[in-house]
mmCIF file of C-alpha atoms in Angstrom:
data_model
loop_
_atom_site.group_PDB
_atom_site.id
_atom_site.type_symbol
_atom_site.label_atom_id
_atom_site.label_comp_id
_atom_site.label_asym_id
_atom_site.label_seq_id
_atom_site.Cartn_x
_atom_site.Cartn_y
_atom_site.Cartn_z
ATOM 1 C CA MET A 1 159.922 22.342 161.635
ATOM 2 C CA ASN A 2 157.218 24.576 160.246
ATOM 3 C CA LYS A 3 154.799 26.738 162.139
ATOM 4 C CA GLN A 4 151.810 24.490 161.455
ATOM 5 C CA ASN A 5 153.525 21.484 162.835
ATOM 6 C CA GLN A 6 154.437 23.246 165.726
ATOM 7 C CA THR A 7 150.777 24.290 166.482
ATOM 8 C CA VAL A 8 149.633 20.652 166.028
ATOM 9 C CA ASN A 9 152.369 19.423 168.417
ATOM 10 C CA LEU A 10 151.550 22.192 170.984
ATOM 11 C CA SER A 11 147.884 21.173 171.205
ATOM 12 C CA LEU A 12 149.313 17.605 172.452
ATOM 13 C CA ASN A 13 151.894 19.360 174.744
ATOM 14 C CA LYS A 14 151.311 18.396 178.364
ATOM 15 C CA ASP A 15 152.823 21.603 179.992
ATOM 16 C CA TYR A 16 150.612 23.790 177.493
ATOM 17 C CA LYS A 17 147.377 21.686 178.397
ATOM 18 C CA ASN A 18 147.863 22.085 182.007
ATOM 19 C CA TRP A 19 148.377 25.952 181.597
ATOM 20 C CA LEU A 20 145.552 26.317 179.411
ATOM 21 C CA LYS A 21 143.374 24.600 181.781
ATOM 22 C CA ALA A 22 144.520 26.749 184.542
ATOM 23 C CA LEU A 23 144.042 29.774 182.314
ATOM 24 C CA LYS A 24 140.321 28.893 181.444
ATOM 25 C CA GLN A 25 139.715 28.573 185.114
ATOM 26 C CA LYS A 26 141.066 32.054 185.914
ATOM 27 C CA VAL A 27 138.924 33.579 183.081
ATOM 28 C CA LEU A 28 135.876 31.872 184.632
ATOM 29 C CA SER A 29 136.686 33.095 188.206
ATOM 30 C CA THR A 30 137.095 36.758 187.308
ATOM 31 C CA GLN A 31 133.986 36.564 185.323
ATOM 32 C CA LEU A 32 135.311 38.766 182.574
ATOM 33 C CA LYS A 33 132.705 40.505 180.461
ATOM 34 C CA ALA A 34 133.806 41.748 177.113
ATOM 35 C CA ALA A 35 130.902 44.392 176.882
ATOM 36 C CA VAL A 36 132.487 46.559 179.444
ATOM 37 C CA GLN A 37 134.910 48.873 177.933
ATOM 38 C CA VAL A 38 136.562 50.095 181.014
ATOM 39 C CA ASN A 39 137.089 47.174 183.351
ATOM 40 C CA SER A 40 139.861 47.032 185.980
ATOM 41 C CA THR A 41 139.308 43.458 186.630
ATOM 42 C CA LEU A 42 139.489 42.594 182.803
ATOM 43 C CA LEU A 43 142.913 44.777 182.379
ATOM 44 C CA ALA A 44 144.317 43.254 185.468
ATOM 45 C CA PHE A 45 143.710 39.973 183.683
ATOM 46 C CA TYR A 46 145.343 41.133 180.661
ATOM 47 C CA TRP A 47 148.329 42.321 182.753
ATOM 48 C CA GLU A 48 148.646 38.750 184.324
ATOM 49 C CA LEU A 49 148.363 37.278 181.013
ATOM 50 C CA GLY A 50 150.866 39.266 179.281
ATOM 51 C CA GLU A 51 153.424 38.420 182.033
ATOM 52 C CA ASP A 52 152.492 34.526 181.760
ATOM 53 C CA ILE A 53 152.946 34.755 178.062
ATOM 54 C CA VAL A 54 156.193 36.519 178.226
ATOM 55 C CA ARG A 55 157.682 34.181 180.819
ATOM 56 C CA ARG A 56 156.337 30.996 178.972
ATOM 57 C CA GLN A 57 157.595 32.025 175.672
ATOM 58 C CA ALA A 58 161.159 32.510 177.282
ATOM 59 C CA GLN A 59 160.911 29.279 179.272
ATOM 60 C CA ALA A 60 159.009 26.814 177.154
ATOM 61 C CA ASN A 61 160.052 25.618 173.726
ATOM 62 C CA TRP A 62 156.300 26.073 172.325
ATOM 63 C CA GLY A 63 157.142 27.303 168.827
ATOM 64 C CA ASP A 64 156.122 30.259 166.745
ATOM 65 C CA GLY A 65 152.505 29.076 166.705
ATOM 66 C CA PHE A 66 151.775 29.624 170.350
ATOM 67 C CA LEU A 67 149.849 32.671 170.358
ATOM 68 C CA LYS A 68 147.768 31.354 167.417
ATOM 69 C CA GLN A 69 146.915 28.174 169.203
ATOM 70 C CA LEU A 70 146.061 29.839 172.603
ATOM 71 C CA SER A 71 143.891 32.415 170.651
ATOM 72 C CA LYS A 72 142.009 29.528 169.059
ATOM 73 C CA ASP A 73 141.733 27.582 172.192
ATOM 74 C CA LEU A 74 140.440 30.506 174.279
ATOM 75 C CA MET A 75 138.059 31.680 171.658
ATOM 76 C CA ALA A 76 136.482 28.167 171.359
ATOM 77 C CA GLU A 77 135.979 28.151 175.177
ATOM 78 C CA PHE A 78 134.812 31.675 175.546
ATOM 79 C CA PRO A 79 133.215 32.754 172.289
ATOM 80 C CA GLU A 80 131.397 35.718 173.965
ATOM 81 C CA ILE A 81 134.807 37.388 174.874
ATOM 82 C CA LYS A 82 136.272 39.418 172.170
ATOM 83 C CA GLY A 83 139.584 39.945 173.548
ATOM 84 C CA PHE A 84 141.218 36.872 172.733
ATOM 85 C CA SER A 85 142.275 37.224 169.112
ATOM 86 C CA GLU A 86 145.761 36.474 168.195
ATOM 87 C CA ARG A 87 146.019 40.342 167.445
ATOM 88 C CA ASN A 88 145.071 41.111 170.801
ATOM 89 C CA LEU A 89 147.116 38.665 172.704
ATOM 90 C CA LYS A 90 150.198 40.201 170.757
ATOM 91 C CA TYR A 91 149.013 43.767 171.966
ATOM 92 C CA ILE A 92 148.721 42.270 175.601
ATOM 93 C CA ARG A 93 152.189 40.921 175.482
ATOM 94 C CA GLN A 94 153.554 44.055 173.962
ATOM 95 C CA TRP A 95 151.631 46.334 176.616
ATOM 96 C CA PHE A 96 153.198 44.209 179.391
ATOM 97 C CA LEU A 97 156.589 44.160 177.767
ATOM 98 C CA TYR A 98 156.382 48.100 177.408
ATOM 99 C CA TYR A 99 156.043 48.829 181.138
ATOM 100 C CA SER A 100 158.367 46.003 182.381
ATOM 101 C CA GLY A 101 161.690 46.864 180.615
ATOM 102 C CA GLN A 102 164.361 48.797 181.918
ATOM 103 C CA GLN A 103 162.085 51.470 183.538
ATOM 104 C CA ALA A 104 159.858 49.007 185.080
ATOM 105 C CA ILE A 105 156.949 50.809 186.770
ATOM 106 C CA GLY A 106 155.641 49.943 190.406
ATOM 107 C CA GLN A 107 152.303 48.699 191.661
ATOM 108 C CA GLN A 108 150.830 52.084 191.988
ATOM 109 C CA ALA A 109 151.476 52.839 188.275
ATOM 110 C CA VAL A 110 150.177 49.354 187.263
ATOM 111 C CA ALA A 111 147.052 49.997 189.184
ATOM 112 C CA GLN A 112 146.504 53.486 187.139
ATOM 113 C CA LEU A 113 146.890 51.574 184.037
ATOM 114 C CA MET A 114 143.767 49.358 184.945
ATOM 115 C CA GLN A 115 141.929 52.773 185.156
ATOM 116 C CA VAL A 116 142.491 53.461 181.283
ATOM 117 C CA PRO A 117 140.140 51.797 178.628
ATOM 118 C CA TRP A 118 142.236 49.284 176.664
ATOM 119 C CA GLY A 119 142.081 51.188 173.575
ATOM 120 C CA HIS A 120 143.533 54.195 175.390
ATOM 121 C CA ASN A 121 146.237 51.978 176.750
ATOM 122 C CA LEU A 122 147.057 50.811 173.214
ATOM 123 C CA GLN A 123 147.182 54.350 171.706
ATOM 124 C CA ILE A 124 149.511 55.316 174.370
ATOM 125 C CA ILE A 125 152.053 52.647 174.222
ATOM 126 C CA SER A 126 152.058 53.021 170.164
ATOM 127 C CA LYS A 127 152.704 56.797 170.186
ATOM 128 C CA CYS A 128 154.887 57.513 173.313
ATOM 129 C CA LYS A 129 158.540 57.142 173.104
ATOM 130 C CA SER A 130 159.213 56.669 177.056
ATOM 131 C CA VAL A 131 157.653 55.215 179.994
ATOM 132 C CA PRO A 132 157.467 58.496 182.030
ATOM 133 C CA GLU A 133 155.578 60.226 178.915
ATOM 134 C CA ALA A 134 153.211 57.382 178.769
ATOM 135 C CA LEU A 135 152.255 57.349 182.483
ATOM 136 C CA TYR A 136 151.668 61.285 182.122
ATOM 137 C CA TYR A 137 148.928 60.423 179.562
ATOM 138 C CA VAL A 138 147.634 57.774 181.499
ATOM 139 C CA ARG A 139 147.312 59.955 184.605
ATOM 140 C CA SER A 140 145.953 62.749 182.397
ATOM 141 C CA THR A 141 143.493 60.499 181.073
ATOM 142 C CA ILE A 142 142.320 59.478 184.362
ATOM 143 C CA GLU A 143 141.963 62.929 185.679
ATOM 144 C CA HIS A 144 140.127 64.557 182.826
ATOM 145 C CA GLY A 145 138.356 61.817 181.315
ATOM 146 C CA TRP A 146 139.632 62.223 177.843
ATOM 147 C CA SER A 147 138.099 60.495 174.925
ATOM 148 C CA ARG A 148 140.436 58.472 172.693
ATOM 149 C CA SER A 149 140.520 61.089 169.951
ATOM 150 C CA VAL A 150 141.226 63.666 172.575
ATOM 151 C CA LEU A 151 144.077 61.644 173.909
ATOM 152 C CA THR A 152 145.435 60.922 170.301
ATOM 153 C CA HIS A 153 145.204 64.849 169.769
ATOM 154 C CA GLN A 154 146.988 65.627 172.988
ATOM 155 C CA ILE A 155 149.896 63.132 172.164
ATOM 156 C CA GLU A 156 150.438 64.073 168.747
ATOM 157 C CA SER A 157 150.610 67.861 169.893
ATOM 158 C CA GLY A 158 153.295 67.127 172.311
ATOM 159 C CA LEU A 159 151.501 68.067 175.593
ATOM 160 C CA TRP A 160 153.961 66.256 177.563
ATOM 161 C CA GLN A 161 156.801 68.190 176.229
ATOM 162 C CA ARG A 162 154.755 71.659 176.422
ATOM 163 C CA GLU A 163 153.316 71.813 179.766
ATOM 164 C CA GLY A 164 154.681 73.865 182.375
ATOM 165 C CA GLN A 165 157.254 75.303 180.156
ATOM 166 C CA ALA A 166 156.380 78.982 179.916
ATOM 167 C CA ILE A 167 158.474 81.726 181.284
ATOM 168 C CA SER A 168 156.630 83.206 184.405
ATOM 169 C CA ASN A 169 157.115 85.038 187.528
ATOM 170 C CA PHE A 170 154.616 83.211 189.411
ATOM 171 C CA ASN A 171 157.398 81.607 192.072
ATOM 172 C CA THR A 172 157.922 85.343 193.298
ATOM 173 C CA THR A 173 154.282 86.867 192.887
ATOM 174 C CA LEU A 174 152.148 83.801 194.147
ATOM 175 C CA PRO A 175 152.033 81.542 197.068
ATOM 176 C CA ALA A 176 154.087 78.311 196.833
ATOM 177 C CA ILE A 177 150.991 76.021 196.121
ATOM 178 C CA GLN A 178 149.173 78.272 193.742
ATOM 179 C CA SER A 179 152.623 79.026 192.029
ATOM 180 C CA ASP A 180 153.238 75.361 191.248
ATOM 181 C CA LEU A 181 149.706 74.784 189.855
ATOM 182 C CA ALA A 182 149.598 77.816 187.916
ATOM 183 C CA GLN A 183 152.905 77.024 186.455
ATOM 184 C CA GLN A 184 151.821 73.759 185.350
ATOM 185 C CA THR A 185 148.743 75.241 183.657
ATOM 186 C CA LEU A 186 150.773 77.043 181.127
ATOM 187 C CA LYS A 187 152.192 75.707 178.056
ATOM 188 C CA ASP A 188 155.095 76.815 175.724
ATOM 189 C CA PRO A 189 154.405 76.739 172.756
ATOM 190 C CA TYR A 190 150.453 76.746 172.585
ATOM 191 C CA VAL A 191 149.493 75.050 169.459
ATOM 192 C CA PHE A 192 146.352 76.519 167.548
ATOM 193 C CA ASP A 193 146.400 74.217 164.534
ATOM 194 C CA PHE A 194 142.659 74.499 164.261
ATOM 195 C CA LEU A 195 142.956 78.209 162.948
ATOM 196 C CA SER A 196 142.974 79.146 159.333
ATOM 197 C CA LEU A 197 144.356 82.777 158.974
ATOM 198 C CA THR A 198 145.621 84.851 156.408
ATOM 199 C CA GLN A 199 149.289 85.273 156.097
ATOM 200 C CA ASN A 200 149.160 89.107 157.330
ATOM 201 C CA TYR A 201 146.553 88.318 160.095
ATOM 202 C CA ASN A 202 146.286 91.016 162.892
ATOM 203 C CA GLU A 203 145.373 90.620 166.413
ATOM 204 C CA ARG A 204 141.807 91.024 165.987
ATOM 205 C CA GLU A 205 141.407 88.355 163.322
ATOM 206 C CA PHE A 206 143.524 86.146 165.639
ATOM 207 C CA GLU A 207 141.459 86.812 168.607
ATOM 208 C CA GLN A 208 138.326 86.136 166.432
ATOM 209 C CA GLY A 209 139.490 82.704 165.188
ATOM 210 C CA LEU A 210 140.122 81.683 168.763
ATOM 211 C CA THR A 211 136.559 82.686 169.922
ATOM 212 C CA GLU A 212 134.907 81.107 167.162
ATOM 213 C CA HIS A 213 136.594 77.822 167.911
ATOM 214 C CA ILE A 214 136.359 78.199 171.537
ATOM 215 C CA THR A 215 135.873 74.480 172.182
ATOM 216 C CA GLN A 216 139.119 73.558 170.465
ATOM 217 C CA PHE A 217 140.693 76.825 172.161
ATOM 218 C CA LEU A 218 139.568 75.502 175.673
ATOM 219 C CA LEU A 219 140.884 72.096 175.038
ATOM 220 C CA GLU A 220 144.484 73.633 174.120
ATOM 221 C CA LEU A 221 144.240 75.800 177.238
ATOM 222 C CA GLY A 222 143.515 72.904 179.361
ATOM 223 C CA ALA A 223 141.074 71.775 181.956
ATOM 224 C CA GLY A 224 139.641 74.219 184.084
ATOM 225 C CA PHE A 225 139.351 77.271 181.972
ATOM 226 C CA ALA A 226 136.042 78.869 181.880
ATOM 227 C CA TYR A 227 135.445 81.579 179.135
ATOM 228 C CA VAL A 228 134.172 84.921 180.242
ATOM 229 C CA GLY A 229 134.570 87.086 177.222
ATOM 230 C CA LYS A 230 136.493 88.930 174.565
ATOM 231 C CA GLN A 231 137.374 92.494 174.443
ATOM 232 C CA PHE A 232 136.207 92.629 177.934
ATOM 233 C CA HIS A 233 135.377 96.348 179.043
ATOM 234 C CA ILE A 234 137.092 97.802 182.264
ATOM 235 C CA GLN A 235 136.955 101.436 183.099
ATOM 236 C CA VAL A 236 139.902 102.789 185.212
ATOM 237 C CA GLY A 237 139.415 106.404 186.000
ATOM 238 C CA GLN A 238 137.716 108.155 183.107
ATOM 239 C CA ARG A 239 139.144 105.703 180.542
ATOM 240 C CA ASP A 240 137.989 102.616 178.927
ATOM 241 C CA PHE A 241 140.177 99.636 178.331
ATOM 242 C CA TYR A 242 139.442 96.388 176.600
ATOM 243 C CA ILE A 243 140.983 93.147 177.640
ATOM 244 C CA ASP A 244 141.671 90.786 174.581
ATOM 245 C CA LEU A 245 140.369 87.502 176.365
ATOM 246 C CA LEU A 246 139.209 87.036 179.928
ATOM 247 C CA PHE A 247 138.621 83.622 181.407
ATOM 248 C CA TYR A 248 138.212 82.232 185.002
ATOM 249 C CA HIS A 249 140.018 79.220 186.273
ATOM 250 C CA ILE A 250 138.157 77.013 188.458
ATOM 251 C CA ARG A 251 140.832 75.090 189.975
ATOM 252 C CA LEU A 252 142.979 78.063 190.679
ATOM 253 C CA HIS A 253 139.872 80.061 191.528
ATOM 254 C CA CYS A 254 141.176 83.062 189.860
ATOM 255 C CA TYR A 255 140.488 85.246 186.568
ATOM 256 C CA VAL A 256 142.933 84.720 183.782
ATOM 257 C CA VAL A 257 143.694 87.950 181.566
ATOM 258 C CA ILE A 258 144.988 86.702 178.268
ATOM 259 C CA GLU A 259 146.659 89.186 175.889
ATOM 260 C CA LEU A 260 147.446 88.393 172.153
ATOM 261 C CA LYS A 261 150.239 89.740 170.194
ATOM 262 C CA THR A 262 150.817 88.810 166.586
ATOM 263 C CA VAL A 263 154.714 90.022 166.983
ATOM 264 C CA ASP A 264 157.542 89.173 168.842
ATOM 265 C CA PHE A 265 157.719 89.648 172.486
ATOM 266 C CA GLU A 266 158.694 93.330 173.758
ATOM 267 C CA PRO A 267 159.006 94.504 177.316
ATOM 268 C CA GLU A 268 156.138 96.913 177.218
ATOM 269 C CA HIS A 269 153.665 94.128 176.436
ATOM 270 C CA ALA A 270 154.292 92.812 180.083
ATOM 271 C CA GLY A 271 153.734 96.378 181.449
ATOM 272 C CA LYS A 272 150.386 96.524 179.708
ATOM 273 C CA LEU A 273 149.263 92.974 180.971
ATOM 274 C CA ASN A 274 150.495 93.882 184.533
ATOM 275 C CA PHE A 275 148.149 96.899 184.279
ATOM 276 C CA TYR A 276 145.262 94.845 183.065
ATOM 277 C CA ILE A 277 145.815 92.155 186.001
ATOM 278 C CA ARG A 278 145.863 94.968 188.550
ATOM 279 C CA ALA A 279 142.562 96.431 187.144
ATOM 280 C CA VAL A 280 140.905 93.204 187.499
ATOM 281 C CA ASP A 281 141.901 92.293 190.660
ATOM 282 C CA GLU A 282 140.562 95.839 191.775
ATOM 283 C CA LEU A 283 137.280 95.808 189.683
ATOM 284 C CA LEU A 284 136.433 92.125 189.589
ATOM 285 C CA ARG A 285 138.180 89.929 192.102
ATOM 286 C CA LYS A 286 135.872 88.932 194.931
ATOM 287 C CA GLU A 287 136.365 87.357 198.303
ATOM 288 C CA GLY A 288 137.475 83.645 197.883
ATOM 289 C CA ASP A 289 139.265 84.673 194.456
ATOM 290 C CA THR A 290 142.938 84.169 194.293
ATOM 291 C CA PRO A 291 145.281 86.650 192.673
ATOM 292 C CA THR A 292 144.415 87.206 188.906
ATOM 293 C CA ILE A 293 147.325 85.914 186.528
ATOM 294 C CA GLY A 294 148.064 86.995 183.051
ATOM 295 C CA ILE A 295 149.385 84.926 179.886
ATOM 296 C CA LEU A 296 150.845 86.657 177.334
ATOM 297 C CA LEU A 297 150.689 84.735 173.843
ATOM 298 C CA CYS A 298 153.223 86.124 171.322
ATOM 299 C CA LYS A 299 154.604 84.998 168.029
ATOM 300 C CA ASN A 300 158.151 84.593 169.398
ATOM 301 C CA LYS A 301 160.173 85.705 172.348
ATOM 302 C CA ASP A 302 163.895 86.148 173.498
ATOM 303 C CA LYS A 303 163.915 84.113 176.602
ATOM 304 C CA LEU A 304 166.346 86.287 178.480
ATOM 305 C CA VAL A 305 164.473 89.431 177.557
ATOM 306 C CA ALA A 306 160.960 87.914 178.831
ATOM 307 C CA GLU A 307 162.807 86.887 182.125
ATOM 308 C CA TYR A 308 164.221 90.547 182.456
ATOM 309 C CA SER A 309 160.783 92.005 181.839
ATOM 310 C CA LEU A 310 159.173 89.890 184.359
ATOM 311 C CA SER A 311 161.594 89.871 187.170
ATOM 312 C CA ASP A 312 160.309 93.190 188.511
ATOM 313 C CA MET A 313 156.479 92.701 187.773
ATOM 314 C CA GLN A 314 154.360 92.779 190.818
ATOM 315 C CA LYS A 315 151.557 90.788 189.163
ATOM 316 C CA PRO A 316 151.889 87.092 188.023
ATOM 317 C CA ILE A 317 152.479 86.871 184.385
ATOM 318 C CA GLY A 318 153.391 84.061 182.076
ATOM 319 C CA VAL A 319 154.979 84.454 178.616
ATOM 320 C CA SER A 320 154.361 81.738 175.805
ATOM 321 C CA GLU A 321 154.755 81.572 172.176
ATOM 322 C CA TYR A 322 152.068 79.979 169.930
ATOM 323 C CA GLN A 323 151.947 77.946 166.685
ATOM 324 C CA LEU A 324 149.550 78.133 164.148
ATOM 325 C CA THR A 325 150.411 74.894 162.442
ATOM 326 C CA GLN A 326 151.601 71.646 163.759
ATOM 327 C CA SER A 327 153.191 68.769 161.758
ATOM 328 C CA LEU A 328 150.129 66.358 162.234
ATOM 329 C CA PRO A 329 149.186 63.318 160.157
ATOM 330 C CA GLU A 330 146.332 64.001 157.765
ATOM 331 C CA ASN A 331 144.459 61.126 159.162
ATOM 332 C CA LEU A 332 144.583 62.726 162.733
ATOM 333 C CA GLN A 333 143.113 65.798 161.433
ATOM 334 C CA SER A 334 139.714 63.854 160.896
ATOM 335 C CA GLN A 335 139.999 62.599 164.347
ATOM 336 C CA LEU A 336 139.988 66.072 166.257
ATOM 337 C CA PRO A 337 137.509 66.076 169.070
ATOM 338 C CA SER A 338 133.947 67.002 168.385
ATOM 339 C CA VAL A 339 132.141 69.595 170.469
ATOM 340 C CA GLU A 340 130.501 66.807 172.559
ATOM 341 C CA GLU A 341 133.916 65.210 173.344
ATOM 342 C CA ILE A 342 135.327 68.509 174.348
ATOM 343 C CA GLU A 343 132.348 68.965 176.607
ATOM 344 C CA GLN A 344 132.885 65.600 178.064
ATOM 345 C CA GLU A 345 136.653 66.294 178.588
ATOM 346 C CA LEU A 346 135.853 69.615 180.345
ATOM 347 C CA ARG A 347 133.225 68.086 182.488
ATOM 348 C CA GLY A 348 135.701 65.383 183.620
ATOM 349 C CA GLY A 349 138.359 68.040 184.287
ATOM 350 C CA ARG A 350 136.155 70.012 186.730
#
């Protein structure tokens, strides 16, 4: 029997007609509005519909034309609702199956899915390789208010794999609560794929490139970073010193000193950063500020050397590598966030 015959027979199937009648009533009772982009009621309905489709496809012998016929019937009844195309019904089914397999999620996680726009949800399940990774991006989207292009960039740059991976001494130099939050703030490696530098670039060119693309730089650093300045002047005794980059983190309530190195990590780099952190604590830190932290960005590092170097440092320091290029699809490059989208993301993260 071909698909066309199956569809014709399905329209006369008593079980299908009864289910379709109940489904139409459910649509009416929930008062779905296709114009609302983020609608927890709509997404809750999608979840139940996906579950229903999966169950009935497993139990009922309705043939290959089931979704096509269902789309036709629902669109005829509710022409103002755009979510009942055959393609979207397949997405709804796929969305439910993604989260209800071997790593089935609980009700709390399901509720979080309802807080994320439908387009974001589809982007997440199409690009994430596991449910834990997908849920990370769901929670991050809720927390930071990411646009879809920002979400895409974060997934493609492997944020889930990089966050909290930097080597640091935070657990011995910061109170437990701040230590955990500070560690999650760091990434390793940082990806600066928005920079175009010459092959033999120096630290000043590196710094200049980051500050010229400050919105992309802030996005890569993460929500909460506020830019204070570059080559920030401090005076200790009779000598002048200049900090590469100085930020303030509005969640950690502390200054963040960033030192840039275009070479491999060396132990003396940590010593210099330790000095700068102490100077900022003495000269800039005010009542209510928590201890200043430092981030050393270097081209490469030996993990054991970095751990040894930080073990006896009195100030909190994290060491991360950076990458100037990332294997991103060309079509994604055109979707990188605009200034307005980044500003929206930053506002959502505060």
